[in-house]
Coordinates of C-alpha atoms in Angstrom, one line a residue:
Chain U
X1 CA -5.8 -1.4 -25.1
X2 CA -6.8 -4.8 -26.1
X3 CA -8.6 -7.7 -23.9
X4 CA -9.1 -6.8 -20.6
X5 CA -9.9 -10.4 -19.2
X6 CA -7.1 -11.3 -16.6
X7 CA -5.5 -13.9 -18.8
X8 CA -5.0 -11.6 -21.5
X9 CA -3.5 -8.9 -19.0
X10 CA -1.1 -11.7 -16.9
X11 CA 0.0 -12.9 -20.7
X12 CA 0.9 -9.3 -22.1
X13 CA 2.4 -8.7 -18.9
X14 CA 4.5 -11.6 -18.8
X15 CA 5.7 -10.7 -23.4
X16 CA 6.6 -7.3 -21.4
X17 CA 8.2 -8.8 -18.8
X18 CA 10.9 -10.8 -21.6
X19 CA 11.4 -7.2 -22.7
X20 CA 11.7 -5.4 -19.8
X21 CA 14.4 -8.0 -18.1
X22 CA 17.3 -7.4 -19.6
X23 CA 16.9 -3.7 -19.6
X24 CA 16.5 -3.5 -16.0
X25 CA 20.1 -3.0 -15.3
X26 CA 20.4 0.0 -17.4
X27 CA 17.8 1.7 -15.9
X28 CA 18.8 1.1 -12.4
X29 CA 22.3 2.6 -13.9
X30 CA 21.2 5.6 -15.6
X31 CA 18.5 5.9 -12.4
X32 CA 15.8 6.7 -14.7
X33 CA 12.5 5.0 -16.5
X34 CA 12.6 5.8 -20.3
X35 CA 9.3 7.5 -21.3
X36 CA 8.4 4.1 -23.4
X37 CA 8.1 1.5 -20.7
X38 CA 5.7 4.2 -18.4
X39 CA 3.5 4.6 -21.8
X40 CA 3.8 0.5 -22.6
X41 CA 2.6 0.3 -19.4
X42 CA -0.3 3.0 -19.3
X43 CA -1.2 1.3 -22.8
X44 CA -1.2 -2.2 -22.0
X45 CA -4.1 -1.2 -18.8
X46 CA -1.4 -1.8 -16.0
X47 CA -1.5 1.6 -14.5
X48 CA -5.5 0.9 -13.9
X49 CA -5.4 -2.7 -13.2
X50 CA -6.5 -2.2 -9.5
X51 CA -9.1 0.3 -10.8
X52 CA -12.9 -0.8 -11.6
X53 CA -13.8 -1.1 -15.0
X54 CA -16.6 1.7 -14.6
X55 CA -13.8 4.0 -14.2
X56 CA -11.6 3.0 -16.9
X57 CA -9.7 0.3 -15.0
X58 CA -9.0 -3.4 -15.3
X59 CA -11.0 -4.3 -12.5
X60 CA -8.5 -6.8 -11.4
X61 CA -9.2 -8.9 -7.8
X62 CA -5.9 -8.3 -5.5
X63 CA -4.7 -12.0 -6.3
X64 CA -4.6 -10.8 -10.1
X65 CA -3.4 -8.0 -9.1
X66 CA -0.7 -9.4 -6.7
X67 CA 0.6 -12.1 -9.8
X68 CA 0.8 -8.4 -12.2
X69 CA 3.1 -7.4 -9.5
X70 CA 5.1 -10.3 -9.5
X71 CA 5.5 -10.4 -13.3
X72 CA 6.3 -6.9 -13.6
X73 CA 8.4 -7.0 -10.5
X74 CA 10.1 -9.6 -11.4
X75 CA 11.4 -7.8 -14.1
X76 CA 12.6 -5.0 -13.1
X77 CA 12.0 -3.7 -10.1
X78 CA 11.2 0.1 -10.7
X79 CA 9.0 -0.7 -12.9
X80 CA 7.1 -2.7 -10.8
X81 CA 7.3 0.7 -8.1
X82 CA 5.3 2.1 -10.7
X83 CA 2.4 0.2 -10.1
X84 CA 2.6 0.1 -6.3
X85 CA 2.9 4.2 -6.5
X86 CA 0.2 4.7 -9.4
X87 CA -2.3 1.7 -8.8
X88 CA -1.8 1.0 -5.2
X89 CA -1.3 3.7 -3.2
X90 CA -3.1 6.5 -5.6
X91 CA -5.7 5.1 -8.0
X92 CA -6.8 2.9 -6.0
X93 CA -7.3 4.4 -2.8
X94 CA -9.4 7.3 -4.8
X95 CA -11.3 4.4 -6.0
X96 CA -12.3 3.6 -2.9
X97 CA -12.4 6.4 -0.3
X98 CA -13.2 9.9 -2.4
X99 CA -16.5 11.7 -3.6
X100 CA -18.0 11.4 -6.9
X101 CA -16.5 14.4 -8.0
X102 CA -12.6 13.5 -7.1
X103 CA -13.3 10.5 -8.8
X104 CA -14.5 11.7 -11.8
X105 CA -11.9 14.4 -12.3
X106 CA -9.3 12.3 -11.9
X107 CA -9.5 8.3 -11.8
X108 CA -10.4 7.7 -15.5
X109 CA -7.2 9.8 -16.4
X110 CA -5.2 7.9 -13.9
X111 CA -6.9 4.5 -15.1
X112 CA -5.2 4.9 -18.9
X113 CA -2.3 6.7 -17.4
X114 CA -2.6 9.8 -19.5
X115 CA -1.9 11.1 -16.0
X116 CA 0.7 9.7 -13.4
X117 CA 0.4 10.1 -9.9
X118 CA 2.0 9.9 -6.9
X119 CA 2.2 9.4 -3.2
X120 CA 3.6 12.1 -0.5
X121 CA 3.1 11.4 2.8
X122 CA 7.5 11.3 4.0
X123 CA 9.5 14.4 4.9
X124 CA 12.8 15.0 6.2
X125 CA 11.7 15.1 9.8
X126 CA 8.5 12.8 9.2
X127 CA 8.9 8.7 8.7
X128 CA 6.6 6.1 10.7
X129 CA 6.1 8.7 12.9
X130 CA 3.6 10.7 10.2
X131 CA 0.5 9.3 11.8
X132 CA 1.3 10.0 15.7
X133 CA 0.3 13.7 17.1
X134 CA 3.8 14.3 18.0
X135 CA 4.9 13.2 14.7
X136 CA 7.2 15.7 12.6
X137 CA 5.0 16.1 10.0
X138 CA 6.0 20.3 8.7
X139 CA 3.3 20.3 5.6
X140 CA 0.9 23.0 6.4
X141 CA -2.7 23.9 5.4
X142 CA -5.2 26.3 6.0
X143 CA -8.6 26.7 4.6
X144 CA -8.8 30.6 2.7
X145 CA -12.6 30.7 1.2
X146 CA -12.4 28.2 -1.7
X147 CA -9.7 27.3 -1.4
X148 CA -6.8 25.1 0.9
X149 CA -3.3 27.0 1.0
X150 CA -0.6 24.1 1.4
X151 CA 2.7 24.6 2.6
X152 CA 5.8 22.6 2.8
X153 CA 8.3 20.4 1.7
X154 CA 8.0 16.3 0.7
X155 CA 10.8 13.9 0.6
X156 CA 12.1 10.9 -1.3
X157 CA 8.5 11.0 -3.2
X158 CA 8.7 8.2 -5.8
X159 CA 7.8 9.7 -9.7
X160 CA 7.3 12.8 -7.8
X161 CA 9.9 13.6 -10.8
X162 CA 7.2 12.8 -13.9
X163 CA 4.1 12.6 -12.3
X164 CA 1.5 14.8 -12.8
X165 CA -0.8 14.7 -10.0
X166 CA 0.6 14.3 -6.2
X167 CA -1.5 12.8 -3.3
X168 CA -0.5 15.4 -0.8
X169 CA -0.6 14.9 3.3
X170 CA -0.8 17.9 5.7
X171 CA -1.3 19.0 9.3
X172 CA -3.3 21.9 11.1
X173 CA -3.3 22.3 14.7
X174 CA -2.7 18.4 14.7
X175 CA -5.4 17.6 12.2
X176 CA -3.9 15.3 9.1
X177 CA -6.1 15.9 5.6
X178 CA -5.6 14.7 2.5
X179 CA -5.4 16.8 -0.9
X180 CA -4.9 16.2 -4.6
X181 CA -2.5 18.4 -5.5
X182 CA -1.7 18.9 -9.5
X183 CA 2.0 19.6 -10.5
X184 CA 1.0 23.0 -12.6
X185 CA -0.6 24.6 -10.2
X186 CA 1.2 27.7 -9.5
X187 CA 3.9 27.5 -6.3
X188 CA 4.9 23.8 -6.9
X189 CA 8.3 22.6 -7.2
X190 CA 9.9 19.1 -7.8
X191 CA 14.0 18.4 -7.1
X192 CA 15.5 15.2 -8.3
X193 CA 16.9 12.8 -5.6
X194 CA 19.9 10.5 -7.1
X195 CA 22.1 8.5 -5.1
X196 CA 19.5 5.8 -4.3
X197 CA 20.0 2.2 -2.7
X198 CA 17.6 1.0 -5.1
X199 CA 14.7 1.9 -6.8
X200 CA 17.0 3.6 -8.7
X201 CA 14.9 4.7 -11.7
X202 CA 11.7 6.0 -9.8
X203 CA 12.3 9.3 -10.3
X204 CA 12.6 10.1 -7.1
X205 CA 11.6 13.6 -6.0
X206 CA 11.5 16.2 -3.2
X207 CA 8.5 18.3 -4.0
X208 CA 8.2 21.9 -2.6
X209 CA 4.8 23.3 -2.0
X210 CA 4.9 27.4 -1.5
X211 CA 1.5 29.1 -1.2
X212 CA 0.1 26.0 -3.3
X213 CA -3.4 27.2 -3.4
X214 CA -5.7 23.6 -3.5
X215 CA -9.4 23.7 -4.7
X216 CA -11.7 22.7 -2.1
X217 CA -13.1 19.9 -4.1
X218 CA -9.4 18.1 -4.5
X219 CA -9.6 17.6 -0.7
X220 CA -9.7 13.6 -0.2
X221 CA -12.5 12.5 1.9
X222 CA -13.5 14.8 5.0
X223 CA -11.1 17.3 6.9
X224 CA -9.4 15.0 9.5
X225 CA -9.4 11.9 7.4
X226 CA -5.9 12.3 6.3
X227 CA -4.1 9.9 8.1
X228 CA -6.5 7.3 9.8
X229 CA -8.3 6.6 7.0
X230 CA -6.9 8.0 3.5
X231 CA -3.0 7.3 4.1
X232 CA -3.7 3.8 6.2
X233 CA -6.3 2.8 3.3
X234 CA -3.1 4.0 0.5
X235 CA -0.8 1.5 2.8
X236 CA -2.8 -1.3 3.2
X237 CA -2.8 -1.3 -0.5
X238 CA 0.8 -0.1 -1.0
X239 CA 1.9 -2.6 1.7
X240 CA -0.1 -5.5 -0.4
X241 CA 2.0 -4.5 -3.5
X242 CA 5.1 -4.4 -1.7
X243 CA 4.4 -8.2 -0.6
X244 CA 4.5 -9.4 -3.7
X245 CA 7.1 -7.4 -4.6
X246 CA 8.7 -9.3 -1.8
X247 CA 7.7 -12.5 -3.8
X248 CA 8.9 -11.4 -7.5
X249 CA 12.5 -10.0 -6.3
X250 CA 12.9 -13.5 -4.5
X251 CA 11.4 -15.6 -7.4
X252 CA 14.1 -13.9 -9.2
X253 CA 16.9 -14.5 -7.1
X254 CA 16.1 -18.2 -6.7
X255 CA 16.3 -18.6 -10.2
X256 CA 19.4 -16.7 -10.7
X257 CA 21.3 -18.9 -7.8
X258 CA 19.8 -22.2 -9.2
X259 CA 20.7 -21.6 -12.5
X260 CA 24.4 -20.3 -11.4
X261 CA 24.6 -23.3 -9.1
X262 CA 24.2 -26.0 -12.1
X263 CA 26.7 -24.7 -14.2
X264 CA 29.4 -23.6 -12.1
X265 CA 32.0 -25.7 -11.0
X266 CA 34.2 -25.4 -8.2
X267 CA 36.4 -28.7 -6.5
X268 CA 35.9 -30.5 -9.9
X269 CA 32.0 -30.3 -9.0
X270 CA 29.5 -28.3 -9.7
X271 CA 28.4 -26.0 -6.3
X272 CA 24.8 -27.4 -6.5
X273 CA 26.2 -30.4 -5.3
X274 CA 27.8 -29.2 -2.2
X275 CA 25.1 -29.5 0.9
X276 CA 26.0 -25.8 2.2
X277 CA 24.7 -24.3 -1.2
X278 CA 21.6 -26.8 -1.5
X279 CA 20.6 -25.9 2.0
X280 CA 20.9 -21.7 0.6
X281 CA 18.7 -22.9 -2.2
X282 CA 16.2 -25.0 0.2
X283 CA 15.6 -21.6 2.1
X284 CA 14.6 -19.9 -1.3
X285 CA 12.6 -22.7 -2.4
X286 CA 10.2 -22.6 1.1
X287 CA 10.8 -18.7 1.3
X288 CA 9.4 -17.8 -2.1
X289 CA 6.4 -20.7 -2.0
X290 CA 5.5 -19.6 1.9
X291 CA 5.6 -16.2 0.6
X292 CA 3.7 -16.1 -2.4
X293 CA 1.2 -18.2 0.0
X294 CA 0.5 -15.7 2.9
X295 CA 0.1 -13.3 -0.5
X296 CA -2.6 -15.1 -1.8
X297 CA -4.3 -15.2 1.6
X298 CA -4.1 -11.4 2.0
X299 CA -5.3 -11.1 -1.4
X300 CA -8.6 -13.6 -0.9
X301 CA -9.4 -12.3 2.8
X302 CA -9.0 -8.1 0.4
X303 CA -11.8 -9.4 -1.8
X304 CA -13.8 -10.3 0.9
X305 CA -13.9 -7.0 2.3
X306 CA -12.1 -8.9 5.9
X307 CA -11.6 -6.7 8.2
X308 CA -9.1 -9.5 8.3
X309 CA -7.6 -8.9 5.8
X310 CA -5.6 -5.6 7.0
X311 CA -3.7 -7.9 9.4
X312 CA -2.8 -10.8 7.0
X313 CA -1.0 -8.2 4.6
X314 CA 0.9 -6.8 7.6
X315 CA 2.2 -10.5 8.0
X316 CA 2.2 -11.1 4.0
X317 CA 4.9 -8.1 3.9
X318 CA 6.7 -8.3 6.7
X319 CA 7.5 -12.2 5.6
X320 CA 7.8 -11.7 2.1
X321 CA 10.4 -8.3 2.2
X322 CA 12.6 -9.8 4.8
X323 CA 12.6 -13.3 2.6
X324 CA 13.5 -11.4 -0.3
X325 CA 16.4 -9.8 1.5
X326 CA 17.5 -13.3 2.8
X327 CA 16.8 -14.9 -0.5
X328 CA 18.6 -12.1 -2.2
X329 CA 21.7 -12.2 -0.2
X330 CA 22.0 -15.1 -0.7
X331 CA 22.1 -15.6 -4.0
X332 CA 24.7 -12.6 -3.9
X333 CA 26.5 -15.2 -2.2
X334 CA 26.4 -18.3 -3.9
X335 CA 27.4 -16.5 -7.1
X336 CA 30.5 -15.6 -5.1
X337 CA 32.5 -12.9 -7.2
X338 CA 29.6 -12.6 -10.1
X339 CA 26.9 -11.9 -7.3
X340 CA 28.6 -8.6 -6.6
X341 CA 29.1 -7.4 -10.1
X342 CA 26.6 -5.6 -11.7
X343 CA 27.3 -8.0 -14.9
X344 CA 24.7 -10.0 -13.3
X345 CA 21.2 -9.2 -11.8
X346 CA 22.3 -10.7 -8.0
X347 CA 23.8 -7.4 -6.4
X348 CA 20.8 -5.1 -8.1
X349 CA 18.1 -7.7 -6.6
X350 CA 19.7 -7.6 -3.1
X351 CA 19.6 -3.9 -3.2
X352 CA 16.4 -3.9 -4.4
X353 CA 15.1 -6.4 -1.4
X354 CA 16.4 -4.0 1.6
X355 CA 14.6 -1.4 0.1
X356 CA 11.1 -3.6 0.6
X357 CA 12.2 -3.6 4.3
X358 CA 11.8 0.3 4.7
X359 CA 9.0 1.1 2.8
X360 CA 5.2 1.0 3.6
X361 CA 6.1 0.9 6.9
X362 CA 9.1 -0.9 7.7
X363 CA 10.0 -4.2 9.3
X364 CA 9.9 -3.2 12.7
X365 CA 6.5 -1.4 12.5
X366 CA 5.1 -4.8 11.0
X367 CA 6.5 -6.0 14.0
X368 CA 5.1 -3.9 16.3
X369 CA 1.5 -4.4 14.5
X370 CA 1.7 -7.9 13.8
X371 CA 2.8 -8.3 18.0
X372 CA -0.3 -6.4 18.7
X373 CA -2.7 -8.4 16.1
X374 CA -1.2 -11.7 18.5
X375 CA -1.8 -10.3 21.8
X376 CA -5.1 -9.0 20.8
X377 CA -5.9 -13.0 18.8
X378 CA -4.3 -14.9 20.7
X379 CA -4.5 -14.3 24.7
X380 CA -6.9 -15.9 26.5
X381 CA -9.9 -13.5 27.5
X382 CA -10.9 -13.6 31.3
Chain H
X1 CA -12.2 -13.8 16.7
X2 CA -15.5 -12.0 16.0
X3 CA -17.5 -12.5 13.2
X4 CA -18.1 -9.6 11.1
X5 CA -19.1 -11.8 7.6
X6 CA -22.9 -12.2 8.6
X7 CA -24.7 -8.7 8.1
X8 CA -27.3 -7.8 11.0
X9 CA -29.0 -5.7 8.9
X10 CA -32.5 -6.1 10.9
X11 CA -30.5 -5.9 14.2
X12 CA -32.0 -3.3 16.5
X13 CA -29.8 -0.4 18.0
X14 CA -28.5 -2.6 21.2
X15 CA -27.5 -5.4 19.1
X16 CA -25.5 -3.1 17.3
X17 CA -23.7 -1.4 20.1
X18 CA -23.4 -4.9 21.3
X19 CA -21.5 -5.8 17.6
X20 CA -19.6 -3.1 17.9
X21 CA -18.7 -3.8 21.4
X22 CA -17.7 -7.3 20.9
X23 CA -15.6 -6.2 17.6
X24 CA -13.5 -3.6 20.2
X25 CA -13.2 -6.4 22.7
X26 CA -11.6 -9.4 20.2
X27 CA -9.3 -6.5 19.3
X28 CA -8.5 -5.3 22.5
X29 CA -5.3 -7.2 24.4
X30 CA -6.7 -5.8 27.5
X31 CA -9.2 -3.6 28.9
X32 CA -7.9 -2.8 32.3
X33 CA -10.4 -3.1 35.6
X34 CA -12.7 -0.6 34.1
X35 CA -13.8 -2.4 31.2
X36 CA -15.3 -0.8 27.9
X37 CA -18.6 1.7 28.2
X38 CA -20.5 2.6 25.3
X39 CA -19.0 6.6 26.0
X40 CA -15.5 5.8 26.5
X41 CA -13.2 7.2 23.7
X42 CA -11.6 4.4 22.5
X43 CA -8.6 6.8 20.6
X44 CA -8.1 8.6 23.9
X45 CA -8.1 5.7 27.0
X46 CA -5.4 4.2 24.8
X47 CA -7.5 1.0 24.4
X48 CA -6.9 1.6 19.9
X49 CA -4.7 3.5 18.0
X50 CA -6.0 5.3 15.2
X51 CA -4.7 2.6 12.3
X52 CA -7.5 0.3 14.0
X53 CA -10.4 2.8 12.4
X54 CA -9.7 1.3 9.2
X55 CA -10.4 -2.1 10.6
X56 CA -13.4 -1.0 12.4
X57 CA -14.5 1.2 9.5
X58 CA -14.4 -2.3 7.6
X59 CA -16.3 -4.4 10.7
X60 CA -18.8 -1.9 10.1
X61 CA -19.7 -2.1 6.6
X62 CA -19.2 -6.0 6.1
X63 CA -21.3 -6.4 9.7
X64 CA -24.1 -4.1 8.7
X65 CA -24.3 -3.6 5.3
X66 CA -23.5 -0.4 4.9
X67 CA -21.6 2.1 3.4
X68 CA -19.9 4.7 5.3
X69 CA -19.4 8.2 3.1
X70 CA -16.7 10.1 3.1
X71 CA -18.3 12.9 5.5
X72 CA -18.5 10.0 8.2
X73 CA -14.7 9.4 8.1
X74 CA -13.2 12.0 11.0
X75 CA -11.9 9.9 13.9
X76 CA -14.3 11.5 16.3
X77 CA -17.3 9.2 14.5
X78 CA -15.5 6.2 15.2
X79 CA -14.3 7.3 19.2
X80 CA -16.9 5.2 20.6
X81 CA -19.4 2.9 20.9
X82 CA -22.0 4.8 21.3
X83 CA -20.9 7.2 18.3
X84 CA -20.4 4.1 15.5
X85 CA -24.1 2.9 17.2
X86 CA -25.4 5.8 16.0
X87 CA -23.3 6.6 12.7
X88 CA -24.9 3.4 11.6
X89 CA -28.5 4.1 12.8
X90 CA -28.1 7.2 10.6
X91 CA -27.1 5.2 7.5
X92 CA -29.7 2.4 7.9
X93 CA -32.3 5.4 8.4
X94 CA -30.9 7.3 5.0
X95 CA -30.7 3.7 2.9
X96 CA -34.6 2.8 4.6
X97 CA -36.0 6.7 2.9

């Protein structure tokens, strides 16, 4: 890897970005990442850019961070999941919230991406609900001397397909813990999903865990720590990803409707003259700059360490996916026939938007929190 | 809302609980006619969920400058008042030897 300074990083990021463009349509269509761009990206430092340098990492502060995201998601969108899988929700929760000894065994690997990782918290039965005590979650352990014996079946587990080590969430008797589990231990299984909205070439996975048998160590933080801290930590940081995924996917679609808007003529003139297109394009304008601000504000209020800060991505994400979707669809629309033909990137970057909408908790659960943040801020006490 | 950016770190035991308390309370739509006691489980009377013992995981550490390990992260250390109160008392006591 060469410079790690953030300029250095944001410039290679944005030469890989010209590369990676005009290749994102094939891998959406052939639903898969070829090996290449996950090594370019492993070699470049992006798998470990939210990871400290003492580990191998970048080091990078979320708002460098957040601007990786939005090159590389700009780009193409599963290869932007990448990072939001491998550096948000996995690397750099274990950065944060594991012993010594997790860390050692397995952050410097997942820092140079010689290992991928990946995050399995959703079953069939088990969505927003994971969290609550009457929540579906079927995963199983139990403790047998050394060792944890995990039991259970994951779904629609991005990379669950390639990567190598899987950040695995399971119940007893009500009690959610957290385990690292690694693919060749003996019992686990990974089935390709295809059929996908979007995030087509994520390599998505169910994974299959029969009699897995888990070292004690690989259990992350304390027994009962599963949900409330480890898998709210991984989606406070997943969720910041997804925000300025929210950002990048609409940046793109703002440039692909302005761009389609001064060349194409319709009436003798071209559309970017007509009010009812401008005010489309007025939307994306505000959207993507309001966006990319509440982004930046999560990202400051993150380095703080604000408590703060957990409530500002919630708002950062819920605003920035359900722009892109607006954003998105609309450029589908001013590009009229084009915008639904996969000849251009419209159609792929309004099916990539909806999918920001379910993920990391979706729209109506930011709801639900960011209501809750306002009556708790914003009632008056007495 | 509460400020949790200025660490008490020479704050006696009540000031703490008192932190703590006033942290719950700015994050609290309302407490009902009972009010908050140092004992109540804050999971239990419905008063939190458990997503808020990241937040309060993160008042702790900025407010007292400390750093909770991963032994101290089971919901039934953050349940009340009194528990966090003393979570940190044990961590200022470990960082003082």
């Amino acid at each position: 890897m060469s410079d790690r300074s953030p300029d250095s990083v944001l410039k290679r990021a944005e030469a890989f970005a010209m590369e990676l463009a005009p290749r994102a349509g094939e891998f959406d269509r052939e639903e898969r990442l070829p090996r290449e761009v996950v090594e370019r990206m492993a070699d470049e430092g992006f798998l470990g850019a939210t990871v400290p340098v003492e580990w191998g990492g970048l080091g990078l502060t979320p708002i460098e961070y957040g601007e990786l995201t939005e090159i590389i998601g700009k780009a193409c969108a599963s290869t932007r999941a990448l990072l939001t899988v491998h550096a948000s929700l996995v690397a750099q929760t274990l950065a944060g919230r594991t012993s010594r000894r997790i860390k050692e065994k397995y952050l410097p690997d997942l820092a140079r991406g010689r290992r991928i990782a990946c995050f399995a918290l959703s079953e069939a039965e088990s969505g927003s609900d994971a969290g609550s005590e009457a929540g579906g979650m079927s995963t199983r352990y139990t403790r047998k001397g050394d060792v944890f014996l995990l039991n259970g079946r994951k779904k629609w587990i991005s990379f669950a397909g390639i990567a190598d080590v899987f950040l695995v969430f399971a119940v007893d008797n009500g009690v959610v813990s957290a385990f690292l589990v690694d693919r060749d231990m003996p019992g686990v299984e990974t089935f390709s999903m295809s059929g996908m909205l979007g995030n087509r070439a994520t390599h998505m996975a169910e994974i299959v865990l029969s009699d897995v048998e888990v070292p004690a160590e690989n259990l992350v933080s304390g027994i009962g720590a599963g949900f409330a801290f480890v898998a709210n930590t991984a989606l406070f940081h997943g969720r910041y990803s997804i925000a300025w995924a929210g950002v990048a996917l609409a940046q793109a679609a703002l440039e692909e409707m302005c761009t389609y808007a001064v060349r194409r003529r319709q009436f003798g003139s071209r559309i970017g003259s007509f009010q009812l297109v401008q005010g489309m394009i007025a939307d994306a304008v505000t959207s993507v700059s309001a966006a990319r601000e509440l982004c930046v504000r999560a990202g400051r209020l993150s380095a703080e360490r604000s408590p703060d800060a957990i409530a500002a991505t919630n708002i950062a994400k819920y605003f920035s996916s359900t722009a892109a979707c607006r954003v998105t669809s609309n450029a589908v629309q001013v590009l009229g026939g084009n915008g639904c033909w996969n000849g251009y990137p419209a159609e792929r970057l309004f099916r990539e938007a909806k999918i920001l909408e379910i993920i990391e908790g979706t729209s109506q659960v930011q709801e639900t929190l960011i209501a809750d943040f306002g009556l708790k801020t914003f009632s008056r006490k007495g | 809302m509460h400020d949790s950016g200025t660490p008490v770190d020479a704050a006696p035991d009540m000031d703490v609980r008192e932190s703590i308390r006033g942290y719950i309370k700015d994050n609290i739509a309302s407490l009902g006619e009972d009010g908050l006691r140092d004992d109540d489980n804050i999971f239990e009377k419905g008063f939190v969920t458990s997503m808020f013992a990241m937040q309060l995981l993160a008042h702790i550490e900025s407010a007292f400058d400390v750093e909770v390990p991963d032994e101290h992260l089971n919901l039934h250390r953050f349940s009340s008042v009194e528990r966090m109160a003393e979570m940190v008392s044990e961590l200022r006591a470990v960082r003082r030897e």
